[in-house]
Amino acid sequence: MSTKDSTPTNHSLDASHVNIHTTGASSYIHANPSKISLHKGDDGEVDIELSERVGELDLSKTPEIHVHSLSQEGVHTPLIKNPTRANVQFASLCWTLFLAGWNDGTTGPLLPRMQEVYHVGFAVVSLIFIANCVGFVAGSISNIYLTDRLGFGRVIVIGSTAQIVAYAIEAPAPPFPLFAIGFVVNGFGIALQDAQANGFVASYKENAAAKMGFLHAAYGAGALAAPLVATQFAQLHRWSFHYLVSLGIALSNAIILIAVFRFKTQDECLAQIGQAAGELGESEDSKYSQIFRLKAVHLLAFFILVYVGVEVTIGGWIVTFIIHVRGGGPSSGYISAGFFGGLTLGRVALLWVNEKIGERRVIFFYVVLAIALELVVWLVPSLIGGAVAVSVVGVLLGPIYPIVMNESGRILPRWLLTGSIGWIAGFGQTGSAALPFMTGAIASKAGIKSLQPLLVAMMALLLVLWALVPKGHSRAD
């Protein structure tokens, strides 16, 4: 590649994906990743080559040269930082996670009413968790394929549309089999959105850890708000109309996602806020095979499965436990709100603790303390003491999910990050179905008092799984 100019120069530019345009002639370079060197000889020719040279390009001493991002789709977008657009994008993803939290926080206060209306026991009502699990697995498996074919913007809207359909099915309280199908559709939609939102934020090159914490604080806020509303609907004749509120939130979520991201790919959306496209892998294998060959992906996925299972099991079954074992009244649903309120608080208030101790080490600290508090709930027959302990457990468990997402970004290759995190988040969501169902099945035989020993065992498993996860390293941005 060359262009004529009379002044000899010799420059190099550090970049990963760039578009170089020189006045008088146009040339585009896609480097992945490389140093781009510009050499101008006495004959006036500009030679552009890939090398390992490190230096800076002095635009004042060269022909007019503009650097652009080059997305994986080949779209050339100027790299201009746009903080306002970045904040709008991030806020829209927070609203998506708010809805996911709202959905998970809804089930616990409504479970006793579902049993009453549908005349089913613990085991049968727990089939809604299995239905959710089917949806989550389908969503997590489909996510990699759909993202490659359709891109971030379309896939996340497909997920939001699925939730609209699900709540429309559930709102009129149809026969139980159809009601459970609504949970399948809902699980599929949440898995897609959760994968896309986590992958997007994990790709940030600035303040990714803090933003991940706030993203999941939005989840906690939704899970906190839902029991406050669901507890009221649980006492009404039209209890299922709670899902009309959920439908309204889901509609607003879909509209916001369409308006903000406009069906664009992740690279295009990141380029709009001044961030270059991520690395591209050189392997000819499919992304499925590349991702599933990574041992760390499976360890992280199983860790998240158990963690989310513990989180949703506490939020979903603690109300029933308090009513049947501790003699709580109709307002026991607020204890679920206390747990999710603690979850929200922990994801923001403990950011400084995470940084002080170190994100990897602090997870061991949080889980050990949470186990101690669960033993208090299990062994100390106090309604108030149990309620307070459950809230503090929420504070301690809160930071774990965003920390794991951050660690995934340090451990996994950048070009597989979105797909890997999508699988980890989507597969992990099956824990929100599998463990609550297991709890219901055990409770149908041994009683709901079995909840606490099950939670303690699952938390101990978290310690083992986290010890097996390889250590992350700081990424050079």
Coordinates of C-alpha atoms in Angstrom, one line a residue:
M1 CA 0.0 0.0 0.0
S2 CA 1.4 3.4 -0.8
T3 CA 0.7 7.1 -1.4
K4 CA 2.8 9.9 -2.7
D5 CA 4.3 12.6 -0.5
S6 CA 7.5 14.6 -0.6
T7 CA 8.5 14.5 3.0
P8 CA 10.4 11.3 4.3
T9 CA 9.0 10.0 7.6
N10 CA 9.1 6.8 9.6
H11 CA 6.3 6.2 12.1
S12 CA 4.5 3.3 13.9
L13 CA 1.1 3.0 15.4
D14 CA 0.0 0.6 18.2
A15 CA -3.5 -0.8 17.3
S16 CA -5.5 -4.0 17.2
H17 CA -8.3 -3.2 14.7
V18 CA -7.8 -0.1 12.7
N19 CA -8.7 1.6 9.5
I20 CA -6.1 4.0 8.1
H21 CA -7.2 6.5 5.5
T22 CA -4.6 8.8 3.9
T23 CA -5.5 11.8 1.8
G24 CA -5.0 11.2 -1.9
A25 CA -5.6 7.5 -1.7
S26 CA -7.5 5.2 0.5
S27 CA -6.1 2.1 2.3
Y28 CA -7.6 0.0 5.0
I29 CA -5.7 -2.3 7.3
H30 CA -7.1 -5.0 9.6
A31 CA -4.4 -6.0 12.2
N32 CA -5.2 -8.5 14.9
P33 CA -3.3 -7.5 17.0
S34 CA -0.2 -6.0 15.7
K35 CA 1.9 -2.8 15.5
I36 CA 1.4 -0.9 12.3
S37 CA 4.5 0.8 10.9
L38 CA 4.4 3.6 8.3
H39 CA 7.7 4.1 6.5
K40 CA 8.1 6.9 4.0
G41 CA 11.3 6.7 1.8
D42 CA 13.1 9.2 -0.3
D43 CA 10.9 8.3 -3.3
G44 CA 7.8 9.6 -1.5
E45 CA 6.2 6.1 -1.2
V46 CA 4.4 5.3 2.1
D47 CA 5.0 1.6 3.0
I48 CA 2.7 0.1 5.6
E49 CA 3.7 -3.1 7.3
L50 CA 2.8 -5.2 10.4
S51 CA 5.6 -5.5 12.9
E52 CA 6.3 -5.6 16.6
R53 CA 7.5 -2.0 16.8
V54 CA 6.3 0.2 19.6
G55 CA 5.9 3.9 19.1
E56 CA 3.5 6.7 18.6
L57 CA 2.2 8.2 15.5
D58 CA 2.8 11.9 15.3
L59 CA -0.1 13.2 13.2
S60 CA 1.5 16.6 12.8
K61 CA 4.4 15.2 10.8
T62 CA 2.5 12.8 8.5
P63 CA -0.1 13.2 5.8
E64 CA -3.7 13.4 7.1
I65 CA -4.3 10.0 8.8
H66 CA -7.5 9.0 10.6
V67 CA -7.8 5.9 12.8
H68 CA -11.1 4.1 12.9
S69 CA -12.4 1.0 14.5
L70 CA -13.0 -2.0 12.3
S71 CA -15.7 -4.2 13.6
Q72 CA -15.9 -8.0 12.9
E73 CA -18.4 -7.2 10.3
G74 CA -16.1 -4.8 8.4
V75 CA -18.0 -1.6 9.4
H76 CA -15.7 1.4 9.7
T77 CA -16.8 3.6 12.6
P78 CA -14.9 6.6 14.0
L79 CA -13.5 6.0 17.5
I80 CA -15.0 9.0 19.3
K81 CA -15.7 8.6 23.0
N82 CA -19.3 9.4 23.8
P83 CA -19.9 9.3 27.6
T84 CA -23.6 10.1 27.3
R85 CA -24.3 7.3 24.9
A86 CA -22.2 5.0 27.0
N87 CA -24.3 5.8 30.1
V88 CA -27.6 5.3 28.1
Q89 CA -26.4 1.9 26.9
F90 CA -25.4 0.9 30.4
A91 CA -28.6 2.1 31.9
S92 CA -30.7 0.1 29.4
L93 CA -28.8 -3.0 30.3
C94 CA -29.3 -2.3 34.0
W95 CA -33.1 -2.1 33.3
T96 CA -32.8 -5.5 31.6
L97 CA -31.2 -7.0 34.7
F98 CA -33.8 -5.2 36.9
L99 CA -36.4 -7.2 35.1
A100 CA -34.4 -10.5 35.5
G101 CA -34.3 -9.8 39.3
W102 CA -37.9 -8.8 39.4
N103 CA -38.8 -12.2 37.8
D104 CA -36.7 -14.2 40.3
G105 CA -38.0 -12.2 43.3
T106 CA -41.6 -12.8 42.2
T107 CA -41.9 -16.5 42.7
G108 CA -41.2 -16.9 46.5
P109 CA -44.2 -14.9 47.8
L110 CA -46.5 -16.4 45.2
L111 CA -45.6 -20.0 45.8
P112 CA -48.0 -20.7 48.7
R113 CA -50.8 -19.1 46.7
M114 CA -50.0 -21.2 43.6
Q115 CA -50.2 -24.4 45.8
E116 CA -53.5 -23.2 47.1
V117 CA -55.1 -22.3 43.7
Y118 CA -53.8 -25.3 41.8
H119 CA -54.2 -27.7 44.7
V120 CA -50.6 -29.1 44.3
G121 CA -47.9 -30.0 46.8
F122 CA -44.2 -29.0 47.1
A123 CA -43.1 -31.5 44.4
V124 CA -45.6 -30.5 41.7
V125 CA -45.4 -26.7 42.2
S126 CA -41.6 -27.1 41.9
L127 CA -42.2 -28.1 38.3
I128 CA -42.3 -24.4 37.4
F129 CA -38.6 -24.4 38.3
I130 CA -38.0 -27.3 36.0
A131 CA -39.9 -25.5 33.3
N132 CA -37.6 -22.5 33.9
C133 CA -34.6 -24.8 33.7
V134 CA -35.6 -26.1 30.3
G135 CA -35.9 -22.5 29.0
F136 CA -32.6 -21.5 30.5
V137 CA -30.8 -24.4 28.9
A138 CA -32.4 -23.8 25.5
G139 CA -31.4 -20.1 25.7
S140 CA -27.8 -20.7 26.8
I141 CA -27.2 -23.3 24.0
S142 CA -28.9 -21.1 21.4
N143 CA -27.1 -17.9 22.5
I144 CA -23.8 -18.6 20.8
Y145 CA -25.4 -19.6 17.5
L146 CA -27.9 -16.7 17.5
T147 CA -25.2 -14.2 18.4
D148 CA -23.0 -15.3 15.5
R149 CA -25.8 -15.2 13.0
L150 CA -27.9 -12.2 14.3
G151 CA -25.7 -10.1 16.5
F152 CA -26.1 -8.6 20.0
G153 CA -28.8 -6.1 19.3
R154 CA -31.2 -8.6 17.7
V155 CA -30.6 -11.4 20.1
I156 CA -31.2 -9.3 23.2
V157 CA -34.5 -8.1 21.7
I158 CA -35.6 -11.6 20.9
G159 CA -35.0 -12.4 24.6
S160 CA -37.1 -9.4 25.8
T161 CA -39.9 -10.4 23.4
A162 CA -39.9 -13.9 24.8
Q163 CA -40.5 -12.5 28.3
I164 CA -43.5 -10.4 27.0
V165 CA -45.0 -13.6 25.6
A166 CA -44.4 -15.5 28.9
Y167 CA -46.1 -12.9 31.1
A168 CA -49.0 -12.7 28.7
I169 CA -49.5 -16.5 29.2
E170 CA -49.1 -16.4 33.0
A171 CA -51.3 -13.3 33.8
P172 CA -54.7 -14.9 33.4
A173 CA -53.7 -17.9 35.6
P174 CA -54.3 -20.6 33.0
P175 CA -54.4 -24.3 33.8
F176 CA -51.2 -25.4 35.5
P177 CA -49.5 -27.1 32.5
L178 CA -49.9 -23.9 30.4
F179 CA -48.8 -21.8 33.3
A180 CA -45.6 -23.9 33.5
I181 CA -45.0 -23.4 29.8
G182 CA -44.9 -19.7 30.4
F183 CA -41.9 -20.3 32.6
V184 CA -40.2 -22.2 29.8
V185 CA -40.6 -19.2 27.5
N186 CA -39.5 -16.8 30.3
G187 CA -36.4 -18.8 31.0
F188 CA -35.4 -18.8 27.4
G189 CA -35.8 -15.0 27.2
I190 CA -33.9 -14.3 30.4
A191 CA -31.0 -16.6 29.4
L192 CA -30.5 -14.7 26.1
Q193 CA -30.7 -11.3 27.8
D194 CA -28.5 -12.2 30.7
A195 CA -25.9 -13.6 28.4
Q196 CA -25.8 -10.6 26.2
A197 CA -25.8 -8.0 29.0
N198 CA -23.0 -9.7 30.9
G199 CA -20.9 -10.2 27.8
F200 CA -21.4 -6.6 26.8
V201 CA -20.3 -5.2 30.2
A202 CA -17.4 -7.7 30.6
S203 CA -16.1 -6.3 27.3
Y204 CA -15.7 -2.8 28.7
K205 CA -12.1 -1.7 28.9
E206 CA -12.7 1.0 31.5
N207 CA -14.2 0.4 35.0
A208 CA -15.5 -3.0 34.0
A209 CA -15.5 -4.3 37.6
A210 CA -17.4 -1.4 39.1
K211 CA -19.9 -1.4 36.2
M212 CA -20.5 -5.2 36.6
G213 CA -21.2 -4.6 40.3
F214 CA -23.8 -1.9 39.5
L215 CA -25.3 -4.0 36.7
H216 CA -26.0 -6.8 39.2
A217 CA -27.1 -4.3 41.8
A218 CA -29.9 -3.5 39.3
Y219 CA -30.8 -7.2 39.4
G220 CA -30.9 -7.1 43.2
A221 CA -33.1 -3.9 43.1
G222 CA -35.6 -5.8 40.9
A223 CA -35.5 -8.8 43.1
L224 CA -36.0 -6.5 46.1
A225 CA -39.0 -4.7 44.6
A226 CA -40.8 -7.8 43.3
P227 CA -41.6 -9.4 46.7
L228 CA -43.0 -6.1 48.0
V229 CA -45.5 -6.1 45.2
A230 CA -46.0 -9.9 44.9
T231 CA -46.8 -10.2 48.6
Q232 CA -49.7 -7.8 48.2
F233 CA -51.0 -9.7 45.1
A234 CA -50.7 -13.0 46.9
Q235 CA -53.4 -11.9 49.2
L236 CA -55.8 -10.9 46.5
H237 CA -58.3 -13.0 44.5
R238 CA -56.7 -12.0 41.2
W239 CA -53.2 -12.9 42.5
S240 CA -52.0 -13.7 38.9
F241 CA -52.5 -10.1 37.9
H242 CA -49.0 -9.5 39.4
Y243 CA -47.8 -10.8 36.0
L244 CA -49.5 -7.8 34.4
V245 CA -47.1 -5.6 36.2
S246 CA -44.3 -7.8 35.0
L247 CA -45.7 -7.6 31.5
G248 CA -45.6 -3.8 31.7
I249 CA -41.9 -3.8 32.7
A250 CA -41.1 -6.3 30.0
L251 CA -42.8 -4.1 27.3
S252 CA -40.8 -1.1 28.5
N253 CA -37.6 -3.2 28.4
A254 CA -38.1 -4.3 24.8
I255 CA -38.9 -0.7 23.7
I256 CA -35.8 0.7 25.4
L257 CA -33.5 -2.1 24.0
I258 CA -34.7 -1.4 20.4
A259 CA -34.4 2.4 20.8
V260 CA -30.9 2.3 22.3
F261 CA -29.1 -0.5 20.4
R262 CA -31.1 -0.4 17.2
F263 CA -30.4 -4.1 16.4
K264 CA -26.7 -3.4 16.0
T265 CA -23.9 -5.8 16.8
Q266 CA -21.8 -5.6 20.0
D267 CA -18.8 -4.2 18.1
E268 CA -20.9 -1.5 16.5
C269 CA -22.4 -0.5 19.8
L270 CA -19.0 -0.3 21.5
A271 CA -17.6 1.7 18.6
Q272 CA -20.4 4.2 19.2
I273 CA -18.9 4.9 22.6
G274 CA -15.3 5.0 21.4
Q275 CA -14.2 1.5 22.1
A276 CA -12.4 -0.6 19.5
A277 CA -13.6 -4.0 18.5
G278 CA -12.3 -6.9 20.5
E279 CA -9.8 -9.5 19.3
L280 CA -10.6 -12.1 16.7
G281 CA -9.6 -15.7 17.1
E282 CA -7.5 -17.4 14.4
S283 CA -8.9 -20.9 15.0
E284 CA -10.9 -22.4 12.2
D285 CA -12.9 -24.4 14.7
S286 CA -16.5 -23.3 15.5
K287 CA -17.0 -21.2 18.6
Y288 CA -18.9 -24.0 20.2
S289 CA -15.9 -26.3 20.0
Q290 CA -13.4 -23.6 21.1
I291 CA -15.5 -22.6 24.1
F292 CA -16.4 -26.1 25.3
R293 CA -12.7 -27.1 25.2
L294 CA -11.9 -24.6 27.9
K295 CA -11.9 -26.2 31.3
A296 CA -12.2 -22.9 33.0
V297 CA -15.5 -22.3 31.2
H298 CA -17.1 -25.4 32.7
L299 CA -15.8 -24.7 36.2
L300 CA -17.1 -21.2 36.1
A301 CA -20.4 -22.4 34.7
F302 CA -20.9 -25.0 37.5
F303 CA -19.9 -22.4 40.1
I304 CA -22.5 -20.0 38.8
L305 CA -25.1 -22.8 38.6
V306 CA -24.6 -23.6 42.3
Y307 CA -24.4 -19.9 43.3
V308 CA -27.6 -18.9 41.4
G309 CA -29.3 -22.0 42.7
V310 CA -28.5 -21.0 46.3
E311 CA -29.6 -17.4 45.7
V312 CA -32.9 -18.3 44.1
T313 CA -33.6 -21.1 46.6
I314 CA -33.2 -18.7 49.5
G315 CA -35.4 -16.1 47.8
G316 CA -38.0 -18.6 46.6
W317 CA -38.3 -21.0 49.6
I318 CA -37.4 -18.9 52.7
V319 CA -40.9 -17.5 52.9
T320 CA -42.4 -21.0 53.0
F321 CA -39.7 -22.0 55.6
I322 CA -40.5 -19.1 57.8
I323 CA -44.3 -19.7 57.7
H324 CA -44.1 -23.5 58.3
V325 CA -41.1 -23.8 60.6
R326 CA -40.9 -20.4 62.4
G327 CA -44.6 -19.7 62.5
G328 CA -44.5 -16.5 60.4
G329 CA -47.7 -14.8 59.1
P330 CA -48.8 -13.5 55.7
S331 CA -46.2 -10.7 55.8
S332 CA -43.4 -13.3 55.8
G333 CA -42.9 -12.4 52.1
Y334 CA -41.1 -9.3 53.2
I335 CA -38.2 -11.5 54.4
S336 CA -37.6 -12.4 50.8
A337 CA -37.4 -8.7 50.1
G338 CA -34.9 -8.3 52.9
F339 CA -32.7 -11.0 51.3
F340 CA -32.7 -9.4 47.9
G341 CA -32.3 -5.9 49.5
G342 CA -29.1 -7.2 51.1
L343 CA -28.1 -8.6 47.7
T344 CA -28.4 -5.2 46.1
L345 CA -26.6 -3.4 48.9
G346 CA -23.7 -5.9 48.9
R347 CA -23.0 -5.5 45.2
V348 CA -22.4 -1.7 45.7
A349 CA -21.4 -1.2 49.3
L350 CA -18.7 -4.0 49.3
L351 CA -16.9 -2.9 46.1
W352 CA -14.2 -1.4 48.3
V353 CA -13.8 -4.6 50.2
N354 CA -13.5 -6.6 47.0
E355 CA -10.7 -4.3 45.9
K356 CA -9.0 -4.2 49.3
I357 CA -8.9 -8.0 49.8
G358 CA -8.7 -9.0 46.1
E359 CA -11.7 -10.3 44.1
R360 CA -10.6 -13.9 44.1
R361 CA -9.8 -14.2 47.8
V362 CA -12.8 -12.3 49.0
I363 CA -15.2 -14.9 47.6
F364 CA -13.9 -17.5 50.2
F365 CA -14.4 -14.9 52.9
Y366 CA -18.0 -14.1 51.9
V367 CA -19.0 -17.8 51.5
V368 CA -17.6 -18.8 54.9
L369 CA -19.5 -16.0 56.7
A370 CA -22.7 -16.9 54.8
I371 CA -22.4 -20.5 55.9
A372 CA -22.0 -19.3 59.5
L373 CA -25.2 -17.2 59.2
E374 CA -27.2 -20.0 57.6
L375 CA -26.3 -22.2 60.6
V376 CA -27.8 -19.4 62.8
V377 CA -31.1 -19.5 60.7
W378 CA -31.0 -23.3 60.9
L379 CA -30.3 -23.9 64.6
V380 CA -31.6 -20.7 66.4
P381 CA -35.4 -20.8 66.6
S382 CA -35.9 -17.0 66.3
L383 CA -38.2 -15.4 63.8
I384 CA -36.6 -12.0 64.0
G385 CA -33.0 -13.4 64.3
G386 CA -33.6 -15.6 61.2
A387 CA -35.0 -12.6 59.2
V388 CA -31.9 -10.5 60.0
A389 CA -29.5 -13.3 59.3
V390 CA -31.1 -14.0 55.9
S391 CA -30.7 -10.3 55.0
V392 CA -27.0 -10.3 55.9
V393 CA -26.5 -13.5 53.9
G394 CA -27.9 -11.5 51.0
V395 CA -25.3 -8.8 51.6
L396 CA -22.5 -11.4 51.6
L397 CA -23.7 -13.3 48.5
G398 CA -24.4 -10.1 46.5
P399 CA -20.9 -9.4 45.2
I400 CA -20.1 -12.9 44.2
Y401 CA -21.8 -13.0 40.8
P402 CA -20.3 -9.8 39.4
I403 CA -16.9 -10.9 40.7
V404 CA -17.1 -14.2 38.8
M405 CA -18.1 -12.3 35.6
N406 CA -15.0 -10.0 36.1
E407 CA -12.7 -13.0 36.7
S408 CA -14.1 -14.6 33.6
G409 CA -12.9 -11.6 31.6
R410 CA -9.4 -12.1 33.1
I411 CA -9.3 -15.8 32.5
L412 CA -10.9 -16.3 29.1
P413 CA -9.7 -15.2 25.6
R414 CA -11.2 -11.9 24.5
W415 CA -12.5 -13.3 21.2
L416 CA -14.5 -16.0 23.0
L417 CA -15.5 -13.8 26.0
T418 CA -19.1 -12.9 25.0
G419 CA -19.9 -16.4 23.9
S420 CA -18.2 -17.9 27.0
I421 CA -19.9 -15.6 29.4
G422 CA -23.2 -16.2 27.6
W423 CA -22.8 -19.9 28.3
I424 CA -21.6 -19.4 31.9
A425 CA -24.5 -17.0 32.6
G426 CA -27.1 -19.0 30.7
F427 CA -26.1 -22.5 32.0
G428 CA -25.6 -21.0 35.5
Q429 CA -29.3 -19.8 35.4
T430 CA -30.3 -23.5 35.3
G431 CA -29.3 -23.5 39.0
S432 CA -32.2 -21.1 39.6
A433 CA -34.4 -24.0 38.5
A434 CA -32.5 -27.2 39.5
L435 CA -31.8 -26.3 43.2
P436 CA -35.2 -24.9 44.0
F437 CA -36.8 -28.0 42.4
M438 CA -34.5 -30.2 44.4
T439 CA -35.6 -28.3 47.5
G440 CA -39.2 -28.8 46.8
A441 CA -38.8 -32.5 46.0
I442 CA -36.9 -33.1 49.3
A443 CA -39.4 -30.9 51.2
S444 CA -42.3 -33.1 50.0
K445 CA -40.6 -36.1 51.8
A446 CA -38.7 -34.5 54.7
G447 CA -40.5 -31.2 55.2
I448 CA -39.4 -27.7 54.4
K449 CA -37.1 -27.8 57.5
S450 CA -34.6 -29.6 55.1
L451 CA -34.0 -26.2 53.4
Q452 CA -31.2 -25.0 55.7
P453 CA -29.0 -28.1 55.6
L454 CA -29.3 -28.2 51.8
L455 CA -28.2 -24.6 51.6
V456 CA -25.2 -25.1 53.9
A457 CA -24.1 -28.1 51.8
M458 CA -24.5 -26.1 48.5
M459 CA -22.5 -23.2 50.0
A460 CA -19.7 -25.6 51.0
L461 CA -19.7 -26.9 47.4
L462 CA -19.1 -23.3 46.3
L463 CA -15.8 -23.2 48.2
V464 CA -14.6 -26.3 46.6
L465 CA -15.5 -25.2 43.0
W466 CA -14.0 -21.7 43.5
A467 CA -10.7 -23.3 44.7
L468 CA -10.6 -25.3 41.4
V469 CA -11.1 -22.2 39.2
P470 CA -7.8 -21.0 37.7
K471 CA -6.5 -17.6 38.8
G472 CA -7.2 -14.7 36.6
H473 CA -4.7 -12.1 35.5
S474 CA -4.8 -8.4 34.7
R475 CA -5.6 -7.7 31.1
A476 CA -3.8 -5.0 29.3
D477 CA -6.3 -2.7 27.8

